[in-house]
Structures are given as C-alpha cells and as structure tokens.
XYZ file of C-alpha atoms in Angstrom:
453
model
C -19.544 -2.472 26.912
C -22.247 -3.094 24.299
C -21.331 -4.328 20.839
C -21.699 -1.586 18.209
C -24.320 -2.132 15.531
C -23.315 -1.607 11.907
C -25.196 0.723 9.565
C -24.237 -1.325 6.509
C -22.836 -4.833 6.099
C -21.583 -6.429 2.902
C -20.963 -10.171 3.083
C -20.510 -13.254 0.995
C -17.805 -12.243 -1.486
C -14.132 -11.317 -1.747
C -13.262 -8.042 -0.014
C -10.008 -6.641 -1.390
C -8.944 -4.101 1.210
C -5.669 -3.080 -0.529
C -4.315 -2.881 3.020
C -2.115 -5.991 2.959
C -4.453 -7.790 5.342
C -5.562 -11.395 5.050
C -8.439 -12.657 2.889
C -11.872 -11.342 3.812
C -15.436 -12.011 2.738
C -17.332 -9.384 4.724
C -17.153 -5.765 5.792
C -19.155 -3.766 8.334
C -19.609 0.020 8.270
C -20.703 2.395 11.007
C -20.895 6.210 10.930
C -19.070 6.379 7.602
C -16.121 4.282 8.761
C -15.025 0.705 8.273
C -15.979 -0.968 11.528
C -14.749 -4.488 10.842
C -13.279 -6.569 8.031
C -13.163 -10.346 8.145
C -15.276 -13.401 7.529
C -19.052 -13.484 7.374
C -19.034 -14.862 10.912
C -16.852 -11.960 12.103
C -19.524 -9.396 11.216
C -22.581 -11.450 12.148
C -22.749 -10.001 15.659
C -22.717 -6.439 14.270
C -26.028 -6.820 12.428
C -28.996 -5.241 14.183
C -32.586 -4.368 13.309
C -31.553 -1.200 11.479
C -28.565 -2.639 9.610
C -28.736 -2.716 5.826
C -27.242 -6.008 4.637
C -25.933 -6.451 1.097
C -25.517 -10.068 0.038
C -22.566 -10.083 -2.313
C -23.199 -13.588 -3.652
C -19.618 -13.784 -4.875
C -19.361 -10.203 -6.071
C -16.186 -8.343 -5.086
C -15.577 -5.260 -2.936
C -12.812 -2.763 -3.694
C -11.891 0.578 -2.120
C -13.557 3.467 -3.910
C -11.829 4.311 -7.179
C -9.793 7.533 -7.204
C -9.132 9.153 -10.592
C -6.239 11.440 -9.764
C -6.454 13.557 -12.946
C -9.916 14.252 -14.284
C -11.475 17.508 -15.530
C -14.938 16.853 -14.143
C -16.569 20.157 -15.038
C -15.412 19.899 -18.641
C -16.400 16.237 -18.694
C -19.894 17.102 -17.537
C -20.187 19.661 -20.338
C -18.973 17.361 -23.130
C -20.071 13.854 -22.201
C -20.610 11.477 -23.988
C -18.001 13.049 -26.289
C -14.257 12.820 -25.578
C -11.280 14.472 -27.244
C -9.785 11.263 -28.585
C -11.395 9.559 -31.519
C -10.533 6.189 -32.960
C -7.531 7.270 -35.051
C -5.105 7.694 -32.160
C -4.811 11.460 -32.460
C -6.455 14.028 -30.211
C -9.210 15.927 -31.948
C -11.248 19.016 -31.310
C -14.021 18.740 -28.718
C -17.518 19.903 -29.552
C -18.079 23.555 -28.744
C -20.201 23.416 -25.603
C -18.880 26.310 -23.511
C -20.302 26.891 -20.054
C -21.487 30.507 -19.880
C -23.276 30.768 -16.533
C -22.803 29.601 -12.948
C -25.925 27.449 -13.334
C -24.431 25.683 -16.354
C -21.194 25.016 -14.459
C -23.099 23.660 -11.478
C -25.113 21.364 -13.749
C -21.914 20.105 -15.422
C -20.312 19.235 -12.082
C -23.452 17.395 -10.978
C -23.699 15.534 -14.287
C -20.099 14.417 -13.965
C -20.785 13.310 -10.387
C -23.609 11.059 -11.561
C -21.417 9.535 -14.268
C -18.483 8.931 -11.906
C -20.646 7.392 -9.176
C -21.827 4.860 -11.742
C -18.210 3.886 -12.349
C -17.354 3.323 -8.692
C -15.345 6.555 -8.494
C -15.489 8.112 -5.024
C -12.581 10.578 -5.332
C -11.066 12.603 -8.136
C -8.640 15.455 -8.728
C -9.784 18.490 -10.715
C -6.320 19.548 -11.955
C -6.349 23.244 -12.636
C -8.983 25.796 -11.639
C -8.475 29.506 -11.189
C -8.063 33.002 -12.550
C -5.757 31.964 -15.372
C -8.824 30.558 -17.118
C -11.414 33.213 -16.225
C -11.498 34.232 -19.892
C -11.079 30.679 -21.203
C -13.266 29.585 -24.087
C -14.712 26.508 -22.333
C -15.843 28.211 -19.131
C -14.934 24.999 -17.300
C -11.800 26.049 -15.411
C -12.154 29.586 -14.040
C -12.866 30.915 -10.576
C -16.615 30.625 -11.149
C -16.108 26.842 -11.176
C -14.315 27.124 -7.828
C -17.342 28.905 -6.418
C -19.708 26.234 -7.728
C -17.628 23.480 -6.147
C -17.639 25.283 -2.830
C -21.383 25.830 -2.911
C -22.081 22.195 -3.820
C -19.770 21.002 -1.050
C -21.530 23.247 1.475
C -24.886 21.868 0.349
C -23.684 18.262 0.609
C -24.331 17.617 -3.082
C -20.886 16.498 -4.272
C -21.036 12.802 -5.135
C -17.303 12.265 -4.773
C -14.426 13.654 -2.739
C -12.683 16.361 -4.747
C -9.068 17.472 -4.623
C -8.323 20.543 -6.743
C -5.248 22.402 -7.938
C -5.126 26.145 -8.530
C -4.210 27.381 -12.008
C -2.557 30.780 -12.496
C -1.805 30.484 -16.202
C -3.769 29.228 -19.186
C -4.907 25.648 -19.625
C -2.371 24.023 -21.977
C -0.816 27.443 -22.279
C 1.704 29.920 -20.923
C 2.075 31.427 -17.487
C 4.275 34.129 -16.019
C 6.112 34.050 -12.739
C 4.544 37.410 -11.799
C 1.007 36.047 -12.240
C 2.004 32.895 -10.387
C 3.334 34.768 -7.374
C 0.295 37.052 -7.374
C -1.933 33.986 -7.400
C -0.110 32.388 -4.477
C -0.624 35.577 -2.492
C -4.398 35.271 -2.918
C -4.773 31.640 -1.800
C -7.461 31.700 0.850
C -7.714 29.711 4.057
C -8.508 26.100 4.774
C -11.540 24.534 3.116
C -14.482 24.004 5.513
C -14.572 20.227 4.951
C -11.256 19.219 3.337
C -12.322 15.574 3.240
C -14.994 16.521 0.698
C -13.327 19.436 -1.118
C -9.701 20.453 -0.746
C -7.515 22.812 -2.738
C -4.224 21.024 -2.252
C -1.821 22.984 -4.401
C -1.091 24.376 -7.845
C -0.821 23.120 -11.389
C 1.905 24.432 -13.672
C 2.207 23.750 -17.396
C 5.870 23.191 -18.184
C 5.359 21.989 -21.739
C 2.938 20.402 -24.187
C 2.823 16.873 -25.617
C 5.080 14.821 -27.919
C 2.593 14.405 -30.817
C 2.434 18.207 -31.159
C 6.235 18.441 -30.860
C 5.764 20.670 -27.816
C 7.235 18.392 -25.118
C 10.412 19.971 -23.722
C 13.119 17.433 -24.546
C 16.888 17.144 -24.458
C 16.939 16.088 -28.118
C 15.500 17.484 -31.339
C 12.362 16.066 -32.861
C 12.564 13.943 -35.991
C 12.035 17.060 -38.142
C 14.886 18.923 -36.398
C 12.695 21.243 -34.326
C 12.875 21.919 -30.597
C 10.174 22.957 -28.152
C 10.185 25.740 -25.581
C 8.816 25.756 -22.061
C 5.356 27.248 -21.645
C 6.677 29.505 -18.875
C 7.293 33.078 -20.028
C 10.871 34.286 -20.511
C 13.176 35.747 -23.132
C 15.174 32.546 -23.697
C 15.479 28.969 -22.490
C 17.655 29.919 -19.524
C 15.191 32.541 -18.260
C 12.209 30.255 -18.805
C 13.933 27.455 -16.876
C 14.831 29.895 -14.090
C 11.222 31.067 -13.859
C 9.833 27.525 -13.767
C 12.225 26.681 -10.946
C 11.107 29.809 -9.109
C 7.457 28.778 -9.399
C 8.091 25.332 -7.938
C 10.186 26.750 -5.097
C 7.571 29.412 -4.299
C 4.789 26.834 -4.111
C 6.843 24.492 -1.949
C 7.723 27.234 0.513
C 4.031 28.205 0.645
C 3.244 24.628 1.695
C 1.429 23.825 -1.548
C 1.652 20.671 -3.617
C 2.847 21.060 -7.214
C 1.332 19.074 -10.051
C 3.598 19.794 -13.016
C 2.364 19.048 -16.521
C 5.628 17.750 -17.950
C 5.907 15.247 -20.786
C 9.454 15.870 -21.989
C 12.541 14.525 -20.217
C 14.149 17.972 -20.032
C 11.073 19.411 -18.301
C 11.074 16.508 -15.838
C 14.755 17.100 -15.025
C 13.937 20.723 -14.190
C 11.130 19.579 -11.898
C 13.355 17.124 -10.039
C 16.181 19.650 -9.685
C 13.727 22.162 -8.217
C 12.167 19.640 -5.824
C 15.605 18.512 -4.632
C 16.546 22.119 -3.952
C 13.201 22.802 -2.262
C 13.543 19.749 -0.010
C 17.063 20.884 0.945
C 15.712 24.297 1.960
C 12.511 23.055 3.640
C 12.450 19.307 4.117
C 8.770 18.477 3.974
C 7.118 15.990 1.624
C 4.193 17.803 -0.011
C 3.479 15.049 -2.521
C 4.669 16.921 -5.614
C 4.069 14.968 -8.791
C 4.625 14.880 -12.536
C 1.490 14.946 -14.666
C 1.698 12.728 -17.767
C 5.475 12.165 -17.769
C 5.380 10.530 -21.199
C 9.153 10.580 -21.801
C 10.345 10.010 -18.242
C 13.540 7.943 -18.123
C 14.467 5.038 -15.816
C 17.102 7.223 -14.117
C 14.505 9.929 -13.511
C 12.100 7.356 -12.058
C 14.684 6.258 -9.526
C 15.276 9.883 -8.606
C 11.528 10.494 -8.307
C 11.221 7.583 -5.877
C 14.041 8.998 -3.760
C 12.482 12.475 -3.675
C 8.925 11.264 -3.108
C 7.732 12.644 -6.457
C 4.718 10.827 -7.873
C 3.588 10.194 -11.429
C 0.072 10.663 -12.800
C -0.179 9.034 -16.235
C -2.626 7.777 -18.839
C -2.196 4.318 -20.319
C -5.068 4.874 -22.733
C -3.152 7.722 -24.351
C -0.062 5.530 -24.637
C -1.788 2.775 -26.589
C -3.614 5.255 -28.836
C -0.698 7.473 -29.837
C 2.123 5.108 -30.792
C 2.019 6.159 -34.445
C 1.913 9.909 -33.897
C 4.605 9.772 -31.189
C 6.899 7.773 -33.486
C 6.254 10.296 -36.238
C 7.286 13.122 -33.935
C 10.245 11.533 -32.145
C 11.469 8.885 -34.577
C 10.460 5.340 -35.408
C 10.329 3.055 -32.362
C 10.632 5.816 -29.760
C 7.088 5.371 -28.467
C 7.858 1.956 -27.019
C 10.286 3.489 -24.526
C 7.744 6.115 -23.455
C 5.292 5.677 -20.577
C 7.488 3.178 -18.635
C 4.813 1.958 -16.208
C 6.606 -1.287 -15.415
C 9.791 0.573 -14.535
C 7.887 3.139 -12.446
C 6.331 0.423 -10.292
C 9.652 -1.396 -9.972
C 11.371 1.830 -8.862
C 8.766 2.442 -6.158
C 7.313 5.585 -7.717
C 3.739 6.276 -6.532
C 2.037 5.729 -9.894
C -1.516 6.960 -10.422
C -3.291 5.723 -13.518
C -5.814 8.319 -14.622
C -8.199 9.047 -17.483
C -7.569 12.774 -18.066
C -11.284 12.820 -18.924
C -12.699 14.171 -21.157
C -9.539 13.483 -23.128
C -10.514 9.842 -22.582
C -13.625 8.321 -21.058
C -13.374 8.185 -17.233
C -13.452 4.376 -17.192
C -10.735 3.064 -14.881
C -11.374 -0.503 -16.044
C -10.268 0.396 -19.561
C -7.230 2.272 -18.265
C -6.076 -0.713 -16.225
C -6.531 -2.981 -19.246
C -4.558 -0.496 -21.371
C -1.729 -0.321 -18.819
C -1.497 -4.106 -18.650
C -1.391 -4.298 -22.444
C 1.300 -1.599 -22.631
C 3.460 -3.298 -20.002
C 3.477 -6.623 -21.833
C 3.188 -10.168 -20.445
C 3.347 -10.559 -16.661
C 4.964 -13.445 -14.800
C 2.067 -13.309 -12.327
C -1.042 -11.732 -13.936
C -2.953 -11.696 -10.635
C -0.150 -9.808 -8.887
C 0.084 -7.400 -11.849
C -3.638 -6.670 -11.693
C -3.446 -6.108 -7.927
C -0.595 -3.626 -8.518
C -2.616 -1.763 -11.127
C -5.647 -1.594 -8.840
C -3.416 0.121 -6.278
C -2.741 2.753 -8.956
C -6.425 3.695 -8.701
C -6.782 3.412 -4.925
C -3.704 3.449 -2.698
C -1.379 5.672 -4.742
C -3.975 8.374 -5.493
C -4.787 8.587 -1.783
C -1.113 9.271 -1.192
C -1.170 11.955 -3.916
C -4.147 13.511 -2.126
C -2.236 13.581 1.166
C -4.945 11.301 2.526
C -3.339 7.869 2.791
C -4.033 7.782 6.525
C -7.817 7.895 6.058
C -8.762 6.689 2.557
C -7.543 4.451 -0.257
C -7.815 1.167 1.642
C -10.584 -0.629 3.533
C -8.699 -1.219 6.763
C -10.667 -0.818 9.968
C -11.087 2.849 10.877
C -10.715 4.114 7.306
C -13.540 5.982 5.583
C -16.135 3.698 4.033
C -15.621 4.577 0.352
C -15.985 1.463 -1.802
C -17.418 -0.116 -4.905
C -18.872 -3.543 -5.609
C -18.021 -5.275 -8.877
C -20.171 -7.955 -10.475
C -17.156 -10.307 -10.563
C -13.857 -10.650 -8.738
C -11.244 -8.726 -10.762
C -8.416 -10.846 -9.348
C -10.040 -13.945 -10.821
C -9.943 -12.363 -14.301
C -7.406 -11.086 -16.776
C -6.912 -7.352 -17.148
C -8.355 -7.581 -20.661
C -11.608 -8.916 -19.191
C -11.955 -6.148 -16.603
C -13.731 -3.574 -18.841
C -16.680 -5.983 -19.203
C -17.231 -6.229 -15.426
C -20.139 -4.102 -14.200
C -19.993 -1.779 -11.216
C -23.024 -2.814 -9.139
C -22.747 -0.496 -6.146
C -20.856 2.618 -5.048
C -20.632 3.701 -1.415
C -19.293 7.089 -0.315
C -18.752 7.824 3.364
C -20.877 4.799 4.251
C -23.841 5.849 2.078
C -24.930 4.204 -1.154
C -24.623 6.784 -3.955
C -25.098 4.400 -6.896
C -26.809 1.063 -7.345
C -27.031 -0.522 -10.760
C -30.603 -0.660 -11.937
C -31.746 1.931 -9.407
C -32.119 5.491 -10.680
C -30.272 8.369 -9.001
C -29.434 7.031 -5.554
C -28.926 10.137 -3.408
C-alpha cells in the first residue's frame, strides 16, 4: 500500500492537540483531516511534490478557536464598535440597522473576515428566527437565516456555524404559544451540518444583574425583585411556562440554550432538565447562557445532568461595581465562579458575546485567569482555559467526535500563534499574534496576506 501524501504539513513548533496525546512538533493534513501528529520526522515521509509545507520556526499550533456565543451578523454590522465602553457598564450601540438581505449578507461576510483573523473556525449564532423579524437591528430575523443558508450553499462561510432558533424577542419576552408554534415549523436537516447547523432553541429566562432583571431567590439591594421574561399572569404561571418550553424542546430533540443569569432561573432550568431526562433520557447538550449568579451546588448538579455553561469573563471583570450596586457590596466576587465550574466538571465555554465585547478569545482567557485569581500551576490553568475555547465548545456543538482537538482523523481546523501560549502567562496572551488560520484543511487567513480565500 502506498504512503498517502499530505496536502499541508506544519512542522518545527509545538502542536497542542488538546487531545491528551504526547508532545508533538508537526502535523500533516490530507483531504481536510488530520492525517498524522508527531515529530518532524514522523511527517517527513508524507511530504510530496504538491504538499504545502509551513515552517513553524517555534510558533505554536492550536485547534481552531470556537466562540460558543457570538452574534456574528450584529457584529459585522457594528464593528469596530462594541456595546461595552470603558466604564464597566453596557451602553447603547450605534444605530446601524440592517434593512436588506444584501446588507445582512455583507455583515455576515465581514464578521467572517474578522473572525478568521482571530483564529476562530467555529462559532454559535445564539438566536435567529421569527421572534426578531420586526426587530430594530435587522440582525436576528428569518432573513438572516436565509442569508446563512445561501452563503453555506455557496461555500462562502469562513467558519463553521451552529445556530439556535429564537421564537421570542432578543433580550425580551416570549410566550409558550409562540414557542410551540415555532417548534412546529422547524424544518429538516441542514444540507451540510458540519458547516451550518441549527442545533436547537434559545430562550430568554431573565435579564442581567446590573439592570436588576436577573431572576433571583433574593431581593436586590433596593428591595426590588425581577420577573421571568416568559409571559404569564404571575410568577407561578411564568415558571410553569418556562418549564413547558424546555420540556417541549427536549422532546423535539432540540438543544436548549437558556439565557439565565439569576440563581432562581438556573434552578428552574435544572429542574426542567432533570424532569426531561427522566422522561426521555438523551443528552442533548442543554446549557446555561451567562449564568452569572450560578451557585456551587448548582454547578455540581449541572455536571451530573450534563448541562454546560457559556459565560463571559470580560463582562465579569468590567461589571464588578454595577453588580455590587445592584446586589449589595461584595456580591460580585461570588458571581461567575469559573474556578468552581471547572473543578465540578461542568463543560465551561468562555465566549465573547460579541458585539457586547470584542470577539478576541485571547482577552477573554486573560480576563478569566485574572478573575479566578492566582493559580498553583499557571501552565495547567492556561491549558484548562484553552480547552474552554476548543474542547468544551465542540461538546456544546454536539461535535466532540470530529472537531475541537487535533487528534488523527479529526477535521483540520487550527490556528498558528506567533508564540507558544503555554510558555507565557495568561496576561501576556492578548499580545500574541494569530499568524495563520486553517479551516477544513484550507488556509483562510494568513497574517500579512490580504483576504485568503
């Protein structure tokens, strides 16, 4: 049998597979898959006349970055502006609504260019659908769904996209009737689910602590209480309807991403998932979005139920003052318990929530490390946080068997950094350039080269 010839070989630098394999300095790719990982000598025999060889010269290879909560269409419309300014409080974005299909298409493509330059090869667009057809931004309705599908069919998406349906308003209310009607209209399988996949539904349970709209067990510092964003005449009916939504999605075989920041909202989610798993025991990868006020007991329960957490460290470090003002002095330090989530075994995805924040995973990892405090082993801590942008998001996508690591046979999605992140501190990571991004074995970004297709 003849030895296969690689399409692309990267050699001469640390290759961090995130697959718990031994040290490697080279990687070979063929037909969009990882063909071999090992030493430079291990891949030497796979180089042929048509093989493109990238000399790493000490630069480091990582699996492609996966931002598991990123509003790409909105990002493409607003960039370089983000919702957060320098004062720690969310502000009002510039008014740049997308009015036409062409404008939405251009925004998606613009975001794709930006993300490729950051080494991002996968992202989740969390909430697209009829609930936002009349939305003021034009970045979340069914027209956006159509643009994604057309771009995927044309092979123009520059990252793998997972999307969640939205049957209520963005950051706003929904009704159980609209939710059930939406579930009834979910269409069939996506033509190429490894490029574009509608995995489930997003539900807004509550708001955020700084706005005193997180659904909590305790009053805010000013004595007020929040309500769920699910329609109903009182708390009991709203809680019943939220539970019904989660159960309906689970029984339809759809993943639930629940926007829940308050501990009371998270309890409702976990109660519903436990009931759903008792009635139909299948792990659909349900997860809590944000989870600001999640408790250690809830984290342990999440790990047992297979419920993930998608959170933003950059928001944590920016909002200490406003969260303390809302909840009481010192309460912010017990919020966003990333250290406890990792210790409990919760699949933790660090995300940017762009354009709330810039979609720079390097800054988010540095922010998470800062929030978690000193580490006994900084290298091990940084490796754990890198898994929050590679391995855990692949699990959230239901794709851990084919992406998220660089083991042999996995898809060849990767990025090359100008320096080895595991030889640096987390605080130094934001200054490390992304030199190369590879999606499905093809170079889609190279620093200093304009618009690699």
